[in-house]
XYZ file of C-alpha atoms in Angstrom:
390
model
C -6.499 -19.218 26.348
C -8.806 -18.048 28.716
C -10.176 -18.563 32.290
C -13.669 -19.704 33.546
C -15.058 -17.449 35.902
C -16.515 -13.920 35.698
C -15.051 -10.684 37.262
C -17.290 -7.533 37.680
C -19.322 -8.392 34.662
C -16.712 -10.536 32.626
C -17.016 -13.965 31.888
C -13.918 -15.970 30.126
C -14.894 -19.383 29.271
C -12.467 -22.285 29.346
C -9.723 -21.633 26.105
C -12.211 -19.216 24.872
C -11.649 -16.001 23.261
C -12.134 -13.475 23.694
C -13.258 -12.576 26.913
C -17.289 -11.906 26.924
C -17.984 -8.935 29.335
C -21.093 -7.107 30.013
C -20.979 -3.423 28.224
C -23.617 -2.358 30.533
C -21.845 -3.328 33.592
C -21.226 -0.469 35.949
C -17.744 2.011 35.442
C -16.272 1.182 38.885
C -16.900 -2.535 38.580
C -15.702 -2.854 35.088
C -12.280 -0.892 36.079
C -11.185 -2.778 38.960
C -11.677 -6.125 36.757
C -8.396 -7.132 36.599
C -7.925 -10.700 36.036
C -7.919 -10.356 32.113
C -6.771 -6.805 31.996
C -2.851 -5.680 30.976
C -2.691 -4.013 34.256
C -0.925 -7.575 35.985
C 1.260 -7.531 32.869
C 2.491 -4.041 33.365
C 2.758 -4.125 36.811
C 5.158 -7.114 35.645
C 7.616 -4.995 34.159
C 10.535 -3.468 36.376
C 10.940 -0.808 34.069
C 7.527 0.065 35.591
C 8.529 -0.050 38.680
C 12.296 1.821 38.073
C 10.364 5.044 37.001
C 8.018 5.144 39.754
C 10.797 4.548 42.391
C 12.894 7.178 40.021
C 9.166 9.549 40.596
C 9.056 8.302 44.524
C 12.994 9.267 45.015
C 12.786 12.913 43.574
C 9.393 13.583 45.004
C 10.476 12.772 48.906
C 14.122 15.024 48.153
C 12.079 18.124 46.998
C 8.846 17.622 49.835
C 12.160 17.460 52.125
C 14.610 19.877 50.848
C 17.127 17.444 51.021
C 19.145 17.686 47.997
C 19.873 21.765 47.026
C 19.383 20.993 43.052
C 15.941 20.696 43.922
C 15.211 23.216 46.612
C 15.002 26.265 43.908
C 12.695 23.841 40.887
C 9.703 26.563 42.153
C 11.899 29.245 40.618
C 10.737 29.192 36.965
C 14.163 30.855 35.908
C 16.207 28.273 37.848
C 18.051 25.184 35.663
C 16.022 22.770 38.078
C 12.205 23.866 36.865
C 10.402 22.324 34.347
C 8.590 24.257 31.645
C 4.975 21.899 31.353
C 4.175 24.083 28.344
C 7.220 21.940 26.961
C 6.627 18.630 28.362
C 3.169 18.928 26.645
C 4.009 18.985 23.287
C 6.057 15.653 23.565
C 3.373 13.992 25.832
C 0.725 14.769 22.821
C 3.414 13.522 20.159
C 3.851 10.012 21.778
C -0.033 9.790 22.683
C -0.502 10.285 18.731
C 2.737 7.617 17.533
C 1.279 5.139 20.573
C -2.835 5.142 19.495
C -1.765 4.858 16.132
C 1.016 2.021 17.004
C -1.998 0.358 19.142
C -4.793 0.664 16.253
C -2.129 -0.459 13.347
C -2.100 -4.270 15.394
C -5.537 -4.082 16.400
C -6.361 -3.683 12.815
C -3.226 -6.668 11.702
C -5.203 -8.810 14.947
C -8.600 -8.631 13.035
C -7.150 -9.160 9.299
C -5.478 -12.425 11.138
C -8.761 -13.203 12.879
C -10.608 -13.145 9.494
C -7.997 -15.123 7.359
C -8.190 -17.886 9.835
C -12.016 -18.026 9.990
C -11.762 -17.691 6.040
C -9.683 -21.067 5.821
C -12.237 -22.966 8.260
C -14.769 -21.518 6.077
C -13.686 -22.024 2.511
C -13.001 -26.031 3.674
C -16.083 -26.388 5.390
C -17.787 -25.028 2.176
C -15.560 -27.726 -0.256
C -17.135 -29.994 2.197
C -20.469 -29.474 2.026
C -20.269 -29.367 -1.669
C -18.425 -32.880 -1.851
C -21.469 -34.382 0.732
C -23.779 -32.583 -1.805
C -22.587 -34.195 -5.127
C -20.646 -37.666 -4.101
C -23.535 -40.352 -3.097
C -22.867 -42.671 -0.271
C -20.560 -45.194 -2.771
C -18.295 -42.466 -3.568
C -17.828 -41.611 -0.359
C -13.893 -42.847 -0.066
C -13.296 -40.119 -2.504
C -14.824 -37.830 -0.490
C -13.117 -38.693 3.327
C -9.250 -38.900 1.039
C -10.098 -35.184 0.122
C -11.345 -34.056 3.517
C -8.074 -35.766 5.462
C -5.303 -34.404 3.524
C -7.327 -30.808 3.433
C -8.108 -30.849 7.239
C -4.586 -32.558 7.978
C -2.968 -29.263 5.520
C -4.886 -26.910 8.004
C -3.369 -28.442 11.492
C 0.380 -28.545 10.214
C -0.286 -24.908 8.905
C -1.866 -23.200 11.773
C 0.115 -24.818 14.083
C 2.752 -22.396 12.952
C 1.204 -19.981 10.504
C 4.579 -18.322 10.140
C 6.169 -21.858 8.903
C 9.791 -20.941 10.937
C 9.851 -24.218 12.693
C 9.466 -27.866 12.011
C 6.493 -30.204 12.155
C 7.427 -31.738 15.398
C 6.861 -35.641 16.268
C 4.306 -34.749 18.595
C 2.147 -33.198 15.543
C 2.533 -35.926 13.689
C 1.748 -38.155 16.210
C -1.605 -36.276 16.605
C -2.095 -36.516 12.623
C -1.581 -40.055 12.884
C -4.213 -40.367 15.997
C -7.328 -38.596 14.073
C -6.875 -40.657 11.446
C -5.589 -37.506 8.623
C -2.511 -39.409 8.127
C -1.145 -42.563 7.237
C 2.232 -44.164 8.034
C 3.707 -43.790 4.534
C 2.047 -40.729 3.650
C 3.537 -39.537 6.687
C 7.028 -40.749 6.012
C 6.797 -38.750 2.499
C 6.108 -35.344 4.213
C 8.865 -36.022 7.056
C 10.920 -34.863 4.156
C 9.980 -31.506 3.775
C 9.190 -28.175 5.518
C 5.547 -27.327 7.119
C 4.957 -24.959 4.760
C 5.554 -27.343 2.249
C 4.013 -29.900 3.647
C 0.857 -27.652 3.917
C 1.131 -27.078 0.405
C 1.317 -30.610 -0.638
C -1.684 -31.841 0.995
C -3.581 -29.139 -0.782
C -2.414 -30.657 -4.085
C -2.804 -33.982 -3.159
C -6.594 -32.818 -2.096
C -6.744 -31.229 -5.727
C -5.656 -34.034 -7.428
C -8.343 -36.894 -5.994
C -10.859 -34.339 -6.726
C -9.674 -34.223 -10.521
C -9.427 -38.124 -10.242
C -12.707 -38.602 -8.670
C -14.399 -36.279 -10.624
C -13.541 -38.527 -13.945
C -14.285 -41.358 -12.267
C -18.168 -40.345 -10.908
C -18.618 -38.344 -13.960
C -19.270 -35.008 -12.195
C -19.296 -31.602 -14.817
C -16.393 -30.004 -15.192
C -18.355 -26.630 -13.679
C -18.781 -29.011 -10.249
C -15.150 -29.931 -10.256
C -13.974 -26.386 -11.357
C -15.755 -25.400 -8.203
C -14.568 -27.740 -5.920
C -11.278 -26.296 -6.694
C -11.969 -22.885 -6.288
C -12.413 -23.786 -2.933
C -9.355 -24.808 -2.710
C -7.915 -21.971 -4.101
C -9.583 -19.697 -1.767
C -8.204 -21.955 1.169
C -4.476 -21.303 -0.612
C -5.305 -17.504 -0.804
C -6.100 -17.269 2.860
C -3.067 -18.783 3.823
C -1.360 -16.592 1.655
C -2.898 -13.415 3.095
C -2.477 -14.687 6.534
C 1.433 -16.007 6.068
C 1.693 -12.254 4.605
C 0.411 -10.227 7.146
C 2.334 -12.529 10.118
C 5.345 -11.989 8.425
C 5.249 -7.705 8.085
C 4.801 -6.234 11.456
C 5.167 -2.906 12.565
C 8.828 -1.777 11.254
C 10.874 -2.055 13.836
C 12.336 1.576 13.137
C 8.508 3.240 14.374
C 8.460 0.569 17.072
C 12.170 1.261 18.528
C 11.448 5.287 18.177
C 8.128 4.697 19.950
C 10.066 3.112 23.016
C 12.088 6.105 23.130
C 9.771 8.762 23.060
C 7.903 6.749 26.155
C 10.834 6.136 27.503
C 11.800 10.302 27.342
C 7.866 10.968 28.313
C 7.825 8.638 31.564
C 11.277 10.258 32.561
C 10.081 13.812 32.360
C 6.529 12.879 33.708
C 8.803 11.144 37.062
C 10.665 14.227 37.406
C 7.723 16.975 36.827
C 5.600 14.827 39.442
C 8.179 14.658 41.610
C 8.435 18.620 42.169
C 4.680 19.257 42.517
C 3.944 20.147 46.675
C 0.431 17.939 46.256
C 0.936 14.548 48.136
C -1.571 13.192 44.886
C 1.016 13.630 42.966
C 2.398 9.738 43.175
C -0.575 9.010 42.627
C -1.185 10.935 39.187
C 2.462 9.888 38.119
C 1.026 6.290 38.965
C -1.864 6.252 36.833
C -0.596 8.047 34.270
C 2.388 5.697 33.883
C -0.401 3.023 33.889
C -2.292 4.294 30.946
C 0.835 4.562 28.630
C 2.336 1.511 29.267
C -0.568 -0.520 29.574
C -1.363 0.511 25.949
C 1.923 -0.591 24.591
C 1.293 -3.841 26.887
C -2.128 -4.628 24.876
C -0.468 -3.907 21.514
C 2.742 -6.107 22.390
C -0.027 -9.000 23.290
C -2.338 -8.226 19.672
C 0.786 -7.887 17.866
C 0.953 -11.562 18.139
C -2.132 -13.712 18.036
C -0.499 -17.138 17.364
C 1.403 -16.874 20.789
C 0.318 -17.758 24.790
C -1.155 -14.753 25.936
C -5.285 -14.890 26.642
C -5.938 -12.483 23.936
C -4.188 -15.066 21.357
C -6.411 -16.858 19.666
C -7.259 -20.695 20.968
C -6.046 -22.635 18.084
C -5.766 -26.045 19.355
C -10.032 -25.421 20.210
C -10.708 -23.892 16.862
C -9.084 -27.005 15.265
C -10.125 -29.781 16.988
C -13.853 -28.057 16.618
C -13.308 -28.073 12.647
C -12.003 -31.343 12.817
C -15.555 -32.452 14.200
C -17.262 -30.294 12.171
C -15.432 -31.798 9.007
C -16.383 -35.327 9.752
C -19.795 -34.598 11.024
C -20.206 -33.448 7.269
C -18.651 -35.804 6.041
C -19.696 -39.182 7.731
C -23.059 -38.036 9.751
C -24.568 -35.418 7.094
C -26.627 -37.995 5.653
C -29.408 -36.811 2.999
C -33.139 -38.270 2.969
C -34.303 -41.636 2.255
C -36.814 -43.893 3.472
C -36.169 -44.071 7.145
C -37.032 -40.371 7.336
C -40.050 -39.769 4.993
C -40.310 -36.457 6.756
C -37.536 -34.836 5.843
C -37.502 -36.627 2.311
C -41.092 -34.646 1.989
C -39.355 -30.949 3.026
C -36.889 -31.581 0.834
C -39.372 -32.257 -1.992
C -41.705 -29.679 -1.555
C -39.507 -27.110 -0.018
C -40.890 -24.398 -2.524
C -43.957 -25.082 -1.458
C -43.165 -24.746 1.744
C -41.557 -21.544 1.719
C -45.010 -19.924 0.550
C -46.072 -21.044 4.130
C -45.693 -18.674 6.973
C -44.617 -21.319 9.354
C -42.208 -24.488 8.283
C -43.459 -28.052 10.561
C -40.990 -29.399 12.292
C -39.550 -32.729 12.158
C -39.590 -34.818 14.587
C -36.783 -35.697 16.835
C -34.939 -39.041 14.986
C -33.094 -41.457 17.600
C -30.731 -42.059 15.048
C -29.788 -38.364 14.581
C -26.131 -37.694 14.631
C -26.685 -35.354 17.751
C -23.196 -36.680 19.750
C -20.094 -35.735 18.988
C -19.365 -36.667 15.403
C -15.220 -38.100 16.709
C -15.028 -41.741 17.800
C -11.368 -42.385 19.476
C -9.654 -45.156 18.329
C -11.662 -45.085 15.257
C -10.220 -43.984 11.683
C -13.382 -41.753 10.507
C -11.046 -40.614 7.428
C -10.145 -44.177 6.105
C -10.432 -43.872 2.369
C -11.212 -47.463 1.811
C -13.557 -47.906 4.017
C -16.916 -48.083 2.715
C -20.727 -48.043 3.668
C -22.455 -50.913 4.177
C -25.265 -49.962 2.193
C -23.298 -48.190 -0.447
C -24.624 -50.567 -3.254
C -28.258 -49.953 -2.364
C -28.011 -46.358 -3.585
C-alpha cells in the first residue's frame, strides 16, 4: 500500500495505488522524490554497496600508486588496462536483456491489473442484471447468489496463486460480512482455496438455475446470468495463468550474471580514470541498472507487500460495498419518488432534450455507506417488508 503525503509533486493516498504524481512537475523536483522511488530499495542491497566499496578500493590504489598492478593500467598494452571499446559491447547487451526483462513484467503487471478489474467487473455486471430482473420478493434469491459470488472472490484473491490455505482468520472475516454461514463454512473447510473458489461459483450457478424456474425468468435471461459467471471463471483462469508463468528463471539467472560481470568491469574501469567524478559516475550508473532490476523484482509480483502491489484488501472491501449497495439499496421507482418514476418513463423523450432535469435530492437516498456492522446484509431468508405489495 501506499503513503499519504506528497513529495515534489507526488501524492500517495492511504493503501492507494498507484502513486498519483504531477507529469508537469519540474525535472529536479521530480528526481530527488524519493519516498516511493526504488532508489531506498537499492540502496538496501549490500551487493550495492560491495561494488561501490570494490569501485572506492581500486580507485584510491591507482589515484595513489599504491599497489604496482595498477600503476601501469594508463599503458594500453599493459595486462592492467581496460579496452572500453570492449566493455561497451557487454554494457549495450545487458541494457537490451534488462529493458526487455523490465517491459516483459510491466506488461505481466498490467495483464494482472486487468484480470482483476475484469472479475470485479463481470460480478458487478451479474449484479446489476439480478437487481434488474428479480423484484423486491425475489430478492433472497438474489443476496444467496451475490454472497457465495462475492465470498468466491475474497478466498480467491486473497491468494490468486491458490499455494496456501484459507486461513481461520479469512474465514472468520467471511463469517463477519455475512458471505458465509456456519455450515456452509464447515463444508468448504474441507477443501483447497482454489477449490473452494470454484465451488461457490457453482453453488452461485446453481440458485440462479433454481431461481430462474422458480420466478419464471427466459431461458435467454438465465443463459446470461451465467455467462457472467463464466466470464468471472475465465478471468480467474487468465489471472491464475499468468501468476503462475513468470519470467524463466534461465533469462532471469543469466540476466544477474551479465549485471553482475557489467557492475564488476564498470568498478574496475571507474576506478582507473584520474577524474575525482569518477565515484560519482560509477555511483549513478550502478544506480540506474540496479534500480531497474529493483522495479521489475517489485512488478514481477503484484499480489505481494511492496507499494507498487496492488491494495487488495481496499479493492475488496470496496466491491463488497459496491455489491450490496446493488443489491439491497439499488431500489427502482415507485410512488415515493414520482420523479424518477417519470425519467424512467419518458426517458426517450427525454433524450431528444438538450438538457436532462435533475431530481431532487431524496432524504431517503442510500447516500451512506451501503455496510451495516453487525448486520447480515446477505441473509437469504430475510425478506422485505413490503415484498408482498409489489
Amino acid at each position: 500500500g501506499g503513503h499519504s503525503g506528497r513529495v515534489g509533486g507526488a501524492r500517495a493516498p492511504v493503501g492507494a495505488m498507484p502513486v498519483l504524481y504531477d507529469p508537469s512537475a519540474g525535472y529536479l523536483s521530480t528526481a530527488l522524490s524519493l519516498t516511493h522511488s526504488v532508489v531506498p530499495a537499492v540502496l538496501r542491497r549490500p551487493t550495492f554497496w560491495l561494488f561501490f566499496i570494490v569501485h572506492i578500493v581500486v580507485w584510491m590504489s591507482y589515484r595513489g600508486r599504491t599497489v604496482e598492478f595498477l600503476e601501469e593500467a594508463d599503458d594500453k598494452d599493459k595486462a592492467s588496462s581496460m579496452e572500453w571499446q570492449v566493455v561497451k559491447v557487454i554494457v549495450s547487451m545487458t541494457t537490451f536483456f534488462e529493458v526487455f526483462y523490465t517491459n516483459h513484467v510491466l506488461s505481466r503487471y498490467m495483464t494482472c491489473y486487468e484480470s482483476v478489474m475484469g472479475l470485479f467487473g463481470a460480478e458487478l455486471n451479474l449484479f446489476m442484471e439480478l437487481r434488474f430482473h428479480y423484484k423486491p420478493k425475489h430478492l433472497p434469491w438474489a443476496r444467496l447468489i451475490t454472497r457465495y459470488a462475492v465470498a468466491a472472490m475474497f478466498i480467491f484473491l486473497a491468494d490468486p496463486e491458490s499455494v496456501s490455505e484459507v486461513e481461520e482468520d479469512e474465514w472468520r472475516e467471511l463469517l463477519r460480512l455475512g458471505l458465509l454461514r456456519e455450515e456452509e463454512l464447515q463444508h468448504l473447510e474441507r477443501y483447497g482455496r482454489r477449490h473452494c473458489s470454484v465451488i461457490l461459483l457453482h453453488w452461485s450457478a446453481r440458485v440462479i438455475q433454481e431461481s430462474a424456474k422458480n420466478i419464471g425468468l427466459t431461458s435467454n435471461v438465465m443463459r446470461c446470468f451465467l455467462q457472467q459467471l463464466l466470464r468471472v471463471r475465465q478471468e480467474k483462469q487468465l489471472l491464475l495463468d499468468t501468476v503462475r508463468l513468470p519470467v524463466p528463471f534461465q533469462y532471469f539467472h543469466l540476466l544477474n550474471v551479465m549485471l553482475i560481470v557489467n557492475l564488476g568491469l564498470w568498478a574496475y574501469g571507474f576506478g582507473i580514470m584520474q577524474s575525482m567524478f569518477a565515484p560519482i559516475g560509477f555511483f549513478f550508473a550502478q544506480l540506474i541498472f540496479c534500480g531497474l532490476m529493483e522495479m521489475a523484482a517489485q512488478l514481477a509480483d503484484p499480489f505481494g507487500t511492496d507499494e507498487v502491489d496492488f491494495p487488495m484488501r481496499q479493492y475488496l472491501l470496496t466491491h463488497f460495498n459496491n455489491s450490496v449497495f446493488l443489491i439491497e439499496r439499488c431500489l427502482p421507482p415507485d410512488e415515493r419518488h414520482p420523479e424518477a418514476l417519470a425519467l424512467v418513463n419518458v426517458a426517450d423523450k427525454l433524450a431528444k432534450h438538450k438538457r436532462v432535469p435533475r431530481m431532487k435530492e431524496d432524504p431517503m437516498s442510500p447516500c451512506s455507506s451501503p455496510y451495516s456492522p453487525g448486520r447480515n446484509v446477505y441473509d437469504s431468508d430475510e425478506a422485505e417488508d413490503d415484498d408482498d405489495d409489489d
